[in-house]
mmCIF file of C-alpha atoms and ligand atoms in Angstrom:
data_model
loop_
_atom_site.group_PDB
_atom_site.id
_atom_site.type_symbol
_atom_site.label_atom_id
_atom_site.label_comp_id
_atom_site.label_asym_id
_atom_site.label_seq_id
_atom_site.Cartn_x
_atom_site.Cartn_y
_atom_site.Cartn_z
ATOM 1 C CA MET K 1 61.387 120.388 166.797
ATOM 2 C CA ILE K 2 62.295 123.110 164.287
ATOM 3 C CA ASP K 3 59.439 124.943 162.573
ATOM 4 C CA PHE K 4 61.021 124.716 159.128
ATOM 5 C CA LYS K 5 58.534 127.003 157.431
ATOM 6 C CA LYS K 6 59.001 129.792 159.985
ATOM 7 C CA GLU K 7 62.801 129.459 159.967
ATOM 8 C CA ILE K 8 63.023 129.343 156.167
ATOM 9 C CA LEU K 9 60.938 132.500 155.776
ATOM 10 C CA ALA K 10 63.002 134.344 158.410
ATOM 11 C CA ILE K 11 66.424 133.352 157.003
ATOM 12 C CA LYS K 12 65.249 134.030 153.460
ATOM 13 C CA LYS K 13 64.428 137.624 154.372
ATOM 14 C CA GLN K 14 67.606 138.133 156.334
ATOM 15 C CA LYS K 15 69.793 136.835 153.478
ATOM 16 C CA ASN K 16 67.815 138.410 150.614
ATOM 17 C CA ALA K 17 67.348 134.946 149.146
ATOM 18 C CA VAL K 18 64.781 133.742 146.644
ATOM 19 C CA ILE K 19 63.254 130.250 146.530
ATOM 20 C CA LEU K 20 62.438 129.023 143.027
ATOM 21 C CA ALA K 21 60.438 125.786 142.917
ATOM 22 C CA HIS K 22 59.304 123.440 140.163
ATOM 23 C CA TYR K 23 55.721 122.148 140.099
ATOM 24 C CA TYR K 24 56.955 118.620 140.904
ATOM 25 C CA GLN K 25 58.178 119.664 144.375
ATOM 26 C CA ILE K 26 56.280 118.552 147.478
ATOM 27 C CA PRO K 27 53.298 120.825 148.345
ATOM 28 C CA GLU K 28 54.994 122.344 151.452
ATOM 29 C CA ILE K 29 57.902 123.584 149.334
ATOM 30 C CA GLN K 30 55.624 124.910 146.583
ATOM 31 C CA ASP K 31 53.619 126.822 149.197
ATOM 32 C CA LEU K 32 56.544 128.782 150.587
ATOM 33 C CA ALA K 33 58.429 129.364 147.324
ATOM 34 C CA ASP K 34 58.646 132.867 145.882
ATOM 35 C CA TYR K 35 57.965 131.447 142.453
ATOM 36 C CA VAL K 36 56.608 128.072 141.312
ATOM 37 C CA GLY K 37 56.799 127.284 137.631
ATOM 38 C CA ASP K 38 57.909 125.204 134.676
ATOM 39 C CA SER K 39 61.455 125.090 133.324
ATOM 40 C CA LEU K 40 60.928 128.103 131.069
ATOM 41 C CA GLY K 41 59.458 130.315 133.780
ATOM 42 C CA LEU K 42 62.090 129.218 136.268
ATOM 43 C CA SER K 43 64.907 130.081 133.830
ATOM 44 C CA GLN K 44 63.490 133.523 133.292
ATOM 45 C CA GLN K 45 63.104 134.098 137.025
ATOM 46 C CA ALA K 46 66.674 132.934 137.661
ATOM 47 C CA ALA K 47 68.007 135.255 134.966
ATOM 48 C CA GLU K 48 66.166 138.295 136.298
ATOM 49 C CA THR K 49 66.251 137.950 140.086
ATOM 50 C CA ASP K 50 68.044 140.589 142.137
ATOM 51 C CA ALA K 51 68.238 138.306 145.191
ATOM 52 C CA ASP K 52 71.729 137.552 146.523
ATOM 53 C CA LEU K 53 71.094 133.842 146.987
ATOM 54 C CA ILE K 54 69.045 131.522 144.766
ATOM 55 C CA VAL K 55 67.718 128.416 146.515
ATOM 56 C CA PHE K 56 66.613 126.090 143.753
ATOM 57 C CA ALA K 57 63.931 123.609 144.755
ATOM 58 C CA GLY K 58 64.152 121.446 141.674
ATOM 59 C CA VAL K 59 66.738 119.171 140.101
ATOM 60 C CA HIS K 60 70.405 119.629 139.233
ATOM 61 C CA PHE K 61 70.107 120.741 135.599
ATOM 62 C CA MET K 62 67.656 123.475 136.664
ATOM 63 C CA ALA K 63 69.945 124.848 139.361
ATOM 64 C CA GLU K 64 72.855 124.647 136.908
ATOM 65 C CA THR K 65 70.823 126.653 134.371
ATOM 66 C CA ALA K 66 70.160 129.281 137.053
ATOM 67 C CA LYS K 67 73.914 129.535 137.749
ATOM 68 C CA ILE K 68 74.701 129.834 134.031
ATOM 69 C CA LEU K 69 72.137 132.596 133.592
ATOM 70 C CA ASN K 70 73.076 134.517 136.713
ATOM 71 C CA PRO K 71 76.671 133.544 137.594
ATOM 72 C CA ALA K 72 77.211 136.409 140.045
ATOM 73 C CA LYS K 73 74.642 134.860 142.396
ATOM 74 C CA LYS K 74 75.239 131.985 144.745
ATOM 75 C CA VAL K 75 72.957 129.079 143.735
ATOM 76 C CA VAL K 76 72.229 126.225 146.128
ATOM 77 C CA LEU K 77 70.318 122.982 145.567
ATOM 78 C CA PRO K 78 68.961 121.231 148.703
ATOM 79 C CA ASP K 79 70.245 117.819 147.517
ATOM 80 C CA LEU K 80 73.044 117.602 144.951
ATOM 81 C CA LYS K 81 71.943 114.058 144.107
ATOM 82 C CA ALA K 82 68.644 115.376 142.730
ATOM 83 C CA GLY K 83 69.459 114.526 139.117
ATOM 84 C CA CYS K 84 67.278 113.598 136.140
ATOM 85 C CA SER K 85 67.016 110.301 134.229
ATOM 86 C CA LEU K 86 66.603 112.192 130.973
ATOM 87 C CA ALA K 87 69.697 114.341 131.510
ATOM 88 C CA ASP K 88 71.607 111.196 132.535
ATOM 89 C CA SER K 89 70.642 109.489 129.268
ATOM 90 C CA CYS K 90 72.851 111.911 127.351
ATOM 91 C CA GLN K 91 76.486 111.730 128.424
ATOM 92 C CA PRO K 92 78.935 114.258 126.927
ATOM 93 C CA ASN K 93 81.338 111.779 125.286
ATOM 94 C CA ASP K 94 78.505 109.793 123.684
ATOM 95 C CA PHE K 95 76.831 112.972 122.488
ATOM 96 C CA LYS K 96 80.082 114.283 121.010
ATOM 97 C CA ALA K 97 80.519 111.045 119.044
ATOM 98 C CA PHE K 98 76.881 111.228 117.913
ATOM 99 C CA LEU K 99 77.249 114.819 116.699
ATOM 100 C CA ALA K 100 80.385 113.916 114.757
ATOM 101 C CA LYS K 101 78.196 111.780 112.461
ATOM 102 C CA TYR K 102 76.030 114.777 111.521
ATOM 103 C CA THR K 103 77.876 117.799 110.195
ATOM 104 C CA ASP K 104 75.888 120.926 109.173
ATOM 105 C CA TYR K 105 73.115 120.187 111.641
ATOM 106 C CA THR K 106 71.659 122.669 114.101
ATOM 107 C CA VAL K 107 71.567 121.151 117.569
ATOM 108 C CA ILE K 108 68.476 121.856 119.657
ATOM 109 C CA SER K 109 68.649 120.479 123.185
ATOM 110 C CA TYR K 110 65.835 120.219 125.658
ATOM 111 C CA ILE K 111 66.763 122.060 128.851
ATOM 112 C CA ASN K 112 66.777 118.700 130.730
ATOM 113 C CA CYS K 113 70.471 118.139 130.016
ATOM 114 C CA SER K 114 73.786 118.907 131.672
ATOM 115 C CA ALA K 115 75.839 122.070 131.162
ATOM 116 C CA ALA K 116 78.287 119.978 129.083
ATOM 117 C CA ILE K 117 75.487 119.092 126.620
ATOM 118 C CA LYS K 118 74.323 122.707 126.544
ATOM 119 C CA CYS K 119 77.874 123.674 125.541
ATOM 120 C CA MET K 120 77.492 121.429 122.456
ATOM 121 C CA SER K 121 74.081 122.882 121.530
ATOM 122 C CA ASP K 122 72.990 125.784 119.323
ATOM 123 C CA ILE K 123 69.630 126.445 120.968
ATOM 124 C CA ILE K 124 67.979 125.202 124.158
ATOM 125 C CA CYS K 125 64.238 124.663 124.400
ATOM 126 C CA THR K 126 61.758 123.637 127.069
ATOM 127 C CA SER K 127 58.449 121.811 126.731
ATOM 128 C CA GLY K 128 56.838 125.268 126.873
ATOM 129 C CA ASN K 129 58.519 126.574 123.706
ATOM 130 C CA ALA K 130 59.978 123.567 121.809
ATOM 131 C CA LEU K 131 57.545 123.786 118.888
ATOM 132 C CA GLN K 132 57.978 127.544 118.487
ATOM 133 C CA ILE K 133 61.778 127.279 118.730
ATOM 134 C CA VAL K 134 61.841 124.614 116.020
ATOM 135 C CA ASN K 135 59.381 126.545 113.853
ATOM 136 C CA SER K 136 61.507 129.691 114.161
ATOM 137 C CA LEU K 137 64.173 127.976 112.023
ATOM 138 C CA PRO K 138 63.973 127.757 108.202
ATOM 139 C CA ALA K 139 61.892 124.794 106.990
ATOM 140 C CA ASP K 140 64.876 123.132 105.307
ATOM 141 C CA GLU K 141 67.242 123.456 108.294
ATOM 142 C CA LYS K 142 68.754 120.122 109.315
ATOM 143 C CA ILE K 143 68.176 119.626 113.039
ATOM 144 C CA ILE K 144 69.331 117.279 115.764
ATOM 145 C CA PHE K 145 67.016 117.161 118.783
ATOM 146 C CA ALA K 146 68.233 115.828 122.142
ATOM 147 C CA PRO K 147 67.863 114.238 124.615
ATOM 148 C CA ASP K 148 64.108 113.413 124.788
ATOM 149 C CA LYS K 149 62.952 111.262 121.871
ATOM 150 C CA ASN K 150 59.299 111.460 122.945
ATOM 151 C CA LEU K 151 59.249 115.252 122.922
ATOM 152 C CA GLY K 152 61.315 115.218 119.706
ATOM 153 C CA ALA K 153 58.893 112.845 117.961
ATOM 154 C CA TYR K 154 55.957 114.974 119.063
ATOM 155 C CA ILE K 155 57.622 118.132 117.683
ATOM 156 C CA ASN K 156 58.429 116.302 114.435
ATOM 157 C CA LYS K 157 54.748 115.420 114.113
ATOM 158 C CA MET K 158 53.514 118.928 114.912
ATOM 159 C CA SER K 159 56.048 120.731 112.721
ATOM 160 C CA GLY K 160 56.195 118.249 109.844
ATOM 161 C CA ARG K 161 59.989 118.087 110.253
ATOM 162 C CA ASP K 162 62.302 115.141 110.271
ATOM 163 C CA MET K 163 64.697 116.013 113.095
ATOM 164 C CA ILE K 164 67.279 113.395 114.070
ATOM 165 C CA LEU K 165 66.458 112.330 117.639
ATOM 166 C CA TRP K 166 68.750 111.341 120.474
ATOM 167 C CA ASP K 167 67.479 108.121 122.085
ATOM 168 C CA GLY K 168 66.645 109.360 125.598
ATOM 169 C CA VAL K 169 63.514 109.326 127.757
ATOM 170 C CA CYS K 170 62.290 110.494 131.138
ATOM 171 C CA GLU K 171 61.769 107.348 133.187
ATOM 172 C CA VAL K 172 58.857 108.924 135.050
ATOM 173 C CA HIS K 173 56.784 109.828 131.983
ATOM 174 C CA ASN K 174 57.871 106.921 129.836
ATOM 175 C CA ILE K 175 56.585 104.373 132.341
ATOM 176 C CA LEU K 176 52.967 105.505 131.900
ATOM 177 C CA LYS K 177 51.019 102.946 129.887
ATOM 178 C CA LYS K 178 48.481 103.437 127.119
ATOM 179 C CA GLU K 179 46.376 100.487 128.359
ATOM 180 C CA LYS K 180 45.904 102.076 131.787
ATOM 181 C CA ILE K 181 44.904 105.359 130.193
ATOM 182 C CA ILE K 182 42.350 103.701 127.905
ATOM 183 C CA GLU K 183 40.901 101.999 130.980
ATOM 184 C CA LEU K 184 40.668 105.368 132.778
ATOM 185 C CA LYS K 185 39.066 106.999 129.743
ATOM 186 C CA ILE K 186 36.431 104.270 129.572
ATOM 187 C CA THR K 187 35.557 104.535 133.266
ATOM 188 C CA ASN K 188 35.653 108.375 133.177
ATOM 189 C CA PRO K 189 34.138 109.314 129.798
ATOM 190 C CA ASP K 190 33.501 112.923 130.849
ATOM 191 C CA ALA K 191 37.138 113.575 131.843
ATOM 192 C CA LYS K 192 39.660 115.302 129.566
ATOM 193 C CA LEU K 193 43.010 113.568 129.173
ATOM 194 C CA ILE K 194 45.946 115.967 129.510
ATOM 195 C CA ALA K 195 49.558 114.863 129.005
ATOM 196 C CA HIS K 196 53.101 116.156 129.214
ATOM 197 C CA PRO K 197 55.006 115.760 125.906
ATOM 198 C CA GLU K 198 57.646 113.602 127.646
ATOM 199 C CA CYS K 199 55.031 110.787 127.485
ATOM 200 C CA ASP K 200 55.166 108.131 124.782
ATOM 201 C CA ALA K 201 53.495 108.856 121.393
ATOM 202 C CA ALA K 202 50.800 106.218 122.040
ATOM 203 C CA ILE K 203 49.616 108.288 125.016
ATOM 204 C CA LEU K 204 49.958 111.651 123.309
ATOM 205 C CA GLU K 205 47.722 110.413 120.478
ATOM 206 C CA LEU K 206 44.908 109.862 122.987
ATOM 207 C CA ALA K 207 45.298 113.233 124.744
ATOM 208 C CA ASP K 208 42.819 116.105 124.535
ATOM 209 C CA PHE K 209 45.617 118.509 125.421
ATOM 210 C CA ILE K 210 49.432 118.282 125.465
ATOM 211 C CA GLY K 211 51.658 120.847 127.129
ATOM 212 C CA SER K 212 54.317 121.862 129.614
ATOM 213 C CA THR K 213 53.400 121.790 133.307
ATOM 214 C CA THR K 214 52.424 125.477 133.159
ATOM 215 C CA ALA K 215 50.299 124.883 130.053
ATOM 216 C CA LEU K 216 48.587 121.843 131.626
ATOM 217 C CA LEU K 217 47.786 123.900 134.711
ATOM 218 C CA ALA K 218 46.353 126.767 132.647
ATOM 219 C CA TYR K 219 44.257 124.313 130.622
ATOM 220 C CA THR K 220 42.638 122.826 133.723
ATOM 221 C CA ARG K 221 41.905 126.328 135.031
ATOM 222 C CA LYS K 222 40.359 127.622 131.806
ATOM 223 C CA ASN K 223 38.644 124.541 130.397
ATOM 224 C CA GLU K 224 35.002 124.078 131.253
ATOM 225 C CA ALA K 225 35.437 120.346 131.957
ATOM 226 C CA LYS K 226 35.112 119.367 135.606
ATOM 227 C CA ARG K 227 37.297 116.257 135.562
ATOM 228 C CA PHE K 228 40.778 115.624 134.163
ATOM 229 C CA ILE K 229 42.951 112.534 133.719
ATOM 230 C CA VAL K 230 46.493 113.804 134.261
ATOM 231 C CA ALA K 231 49.452 112.064 132.577
ATOM 232 C CA THR K 232 52.502 113.589 134.216
ATOM 233 C CA GLU K 233 54.289 113.713 137.567
ATOM 234 C CA THR K 234 52.055 113.882 140.652
ATOM 235 C CA GLY K 235 53.415 117.191 142.055
ATOM 236 C CA ILE K 236 51.420 119.264 139.560
ATOM 237 C CA LEU K 237 48.148 118.193 141.209
ATOM 238 C CA HIS K 238 48.832 120.523 144.134
ATOM 239 C CA GLN K 239 48.506 123.691 142.034
ATOM 240 C CA MET K 240 45.677 122.232 139.951
ATOM 241 C CA LYS K 241 43.616 121.597 143.091
ATOM 242 C CA LYS K 242 44.505 125.015 144.510
ATOM 243 C CA GLU K 243 43.523 126.841 141.335
ATOM 244 C CA SER K 244 40.389 124.782 140.605
ATOM 245 C CA PRO K 245 39.080 123.465 143.948
ATOM 246 C CA ASP K 246 35.759 122.504 142.360
ATOM 247 C CA LYS K 247 37.379 120.203 139.781
ATOM 248 C CA GLU K 248 38.574 116.610 140.053
ATOM 249 C CA PHE K 249 41.984 115.339 138.971
ATOM 250 C CA ILE K 250 42.783 111.695 138.319
ATOM 251 C CA ILE K 251 46.514 111.031 138.130
ATOM 252 C CA VAL K 252 47.529 108.222 135.770
ATOM 253 C CA PRO K 253 49.242 105.656 137.992
ATOM 254 C CA ALA K 254 52.392 103.936 136.738
ATOM 255 C CA ASP K 255 50.859 100.655 137.887
ATOM 256 C CA GLU K 256 48.771 99.348 140.761
ATOM 257 C CA THR K 257 51.689 98.727 143.084
ATOM 258 C CA CYS K 258 54.098 101.639 142.866
ATOM 259 C CA SER K 259 54.097 105.409 142.720
ATOM 260 C CA CYS K 260 56.756 105.494 140.004
ATOM 261 C CA ASN K 261 55.340 108.665 138.497
ATOM 262 C CA ASP K 262 56.563 110.498 141.541
ATOM 263 C CA CYS K 263 59.928 111.742 140.259
ATOM 264 C CA ALA K 264 62.331 110.319 142.848
ATOM 265 C CA PHE K 265 64.840 113.069 142.037
ATOM 266 C CA MET K 266 62.365 115.920 142.492
ATOM 267 C CA LYS K 267 61.141 114.366 145.725
ATOM 268 C CA MET K 268 64.676 114.260 147.212
ATOM 269 C CA ASN K 269 64.153 117.870 148.297
ATOM 270 C CA THR K 270 62.533 118.074 151.726
ATOM 271 C CA MET K 271 61.696 120.987 154.000
ATOM 272 C CA GLU K 272 64.636 120.062 156.219
ATOM 273 C CA LYS K 273 67.109 119.995 153.333
ATOM 274 C CA LEU K 274 65.713 123.279 152.030
ATOM 275 C CA TYR K 275 66.179 124.847 155.456
ATOM 276 C CA LEU K 276 69.755 123.556 155.732
ATOM 277 C CA ALA K 277 70.649 124.694 152.197
ATOM 278 C CA LEU K 278 69.407 128.184 152.946
ATOM 279 C CA LYS K 279 71.048 128.342 156.364
ATOM 280 C CA ASN K 280 74.433 126.885 155.361
ATOM 281 C CA GLU K 281 74.415 128.186 151.756
ATOM 282 C CA LYS K 282 75.338 124.752 150.465
ATOM 283 C CA PRO K 283 75.430 122.463 148.550
ATOM 284 C CA GLU K 284 76.453 125.134 146.074
ATOM 285 C CA ILE K 285 76.349 124.825 142.288
ATOM 286 C CA THR K 286 79.670 125.857 140.772
ATOM 287 C CA LEU K 287 80.836 125.742 137.164
ATOM 288 C CA PRO K 288 84.047 126.754 135.368
ATOM 289 C CA GLN K 289 83.772 130.190 133.709
ATOM 290 C CA ASP K 290 84.358 128.802 130.194
ATOM 291 C CA VAL K 291 81.457 126.356 130.650
ATOM 292 C CA ILE K 292 79.209 129.172 131.862
ATOM 293 C CA ASP K 293 80.154 131.331 128.864
ATOM 294 C CA GLN K 294 79.589 128.554 126.324
ATOM 295 C CA ALA K 295 76.404 127.084 127.854
ATOM 296 C CA LYS K 296 74.853 130.527 128.220
ATOM 297 C CA LYS K 297 74.745 131.211 124.462
ATOM 298 C CA PRO K 298 72.075 128.612 123.506
ATOM 299 C CA ILE K 299 69.981 129.432 126.598
ATOM 300 C CA ILE K 300 70.015 133.154 125.820
ATOM 301 C CA ARG K 301 69.053 132.321 122.235
ATOM 302 C CA MET K 302 66.041 130.416 123.624
ATOM 303 C CA LEU K 303 65.043 133.296 125.913
ATOM 304 C CA ASP K 304 65.431 135.854 123.098
ATOM 305 C CA ILE K 305 63.236 133.813 120.709
ATOM 306 C CA SER K 306 60.695 133.241 123.488
ATOM 307 C CA LYS K 307 60.532 136.962 124.257
ATOM 308 C CA ALA K 308 60.236 137.893 120.580
ATOM 309 C CA LEU K 309 57.327 135.452 120.228
ATOM 310 C CA GLY K 310 55.640 136.727 123.387
ATOM 311 C CA LEU K 311 55.992 133.374 125.176
ATOM 312 C CA ILE K 312 57.534 134.980 128.256
HETATM 313 P P1 13P P 1 58.252 121.508 132.428
HETATM 314 O O1 13P P 1 57.848 121.876 133.808
HETATM 315 O O2 13P P 1 59.130 122.550 131.827
HETATM 316 O O3 13P P 1 57.068 121.177 131.587
HETATM 317 O O4 13P P 1 59.171 120.206 132.502
HETATM 318 C C1 13P P 1 58.817 119.064 133.110
HETATM 319 C C2 13P P 1 59.967 118.295 133.583
HETATM 320 O O5 13P P 1 60.206 117.217 133.214
HETATM 321 C C3 13P P 1 60.812 118.869 134.559
HETATM 322 O O6 13P P 1 61.820 118.021 134.778
HETATM 323 FE FE1 SF4 P 2 63.924 114.376 134.861
HETATM 324 FE FE2 SF4 P 2 61.678 113.101 134.385
HETATM 325 FE FE3 SF4 P 2 62.241 113.855 136.879
HETATM 326 FE FE4 SF4 P 2 61.601 115.696 135.010
HETATM 327 S S1 SF4 P 2 60.280 114.107 135.808
HETATM 328 S S2 SF4 P 2 63.299 115.791 136.476
HETATM 329 S S3 SF4 P 2 62.498 114.765 133.174
HETATM 330 S S4 SF4 P 2 63.401 112.350 135.650
#
């Protein structure tokens, strides 16, 4: 039986590799990663790493973003099938036809989209900077926001804008139900409800705090409350418990019978696949140079605005 943890750490050192992991990864992967973070933090890490090999423990669009930002590095993803329902909801040909209906619009795309969609975008954003990115544009700027309509509607509400929204959702967050949350709030009146902005507006209206995974984690660490109802993917609980061992976290279940708010794509990565990806340096993420050049522009614009605003 292979000791995956021991082998991964040894090969990582030998190959000068870095393991970047999203908060929705299984706890074992989070615990041996060099960096665990949200999409914004992971992008910045990918752009700045001097490692020779980037092993991305996340989903496809994240590894693709790492390749776009640091094309000289080899980027591997433990399972190439680790996609994203939100990214899948926005196919390039459909998006092109959609954009053709709106000339003179600035296109802001959430990072959860393919490289092809990034190539058609003016600025990328993440849940950690979407509001600030939108607010950095003139108040009368006409904006299209894709692909998450829940995040887009939330930003419209917070910014007072009227952005045109692409009709996409994350299946994991969108399945969470208001009724279940009200029930949990009634039975746990002392608990704070925290939610990711990919959730439906009916849930966000009930939340005490809304933010990216990093922001949710920071809130649970800093807030004086001892109990939290958590409306997002289950993986984040690992860091919450580690950072605040004296606090209690109640994950909002999708329903009584399934664990649908485990992101099936995120959970495709296992210790064994991570070990094999590192050892064999595949499956590798590759992209044509013209796609890298075009998709990089809106991501760099996001990172520049984020740096100027002190967000990273
Ligand atoms: P963040 O970690 O950037 O908040 O994004 C959540 C998510 O949906 C990742 O796919
Ligand atoms: Fe995509 Fe949703 Fe999974 Fe995030 S949680 S990777 S948005 S399907």
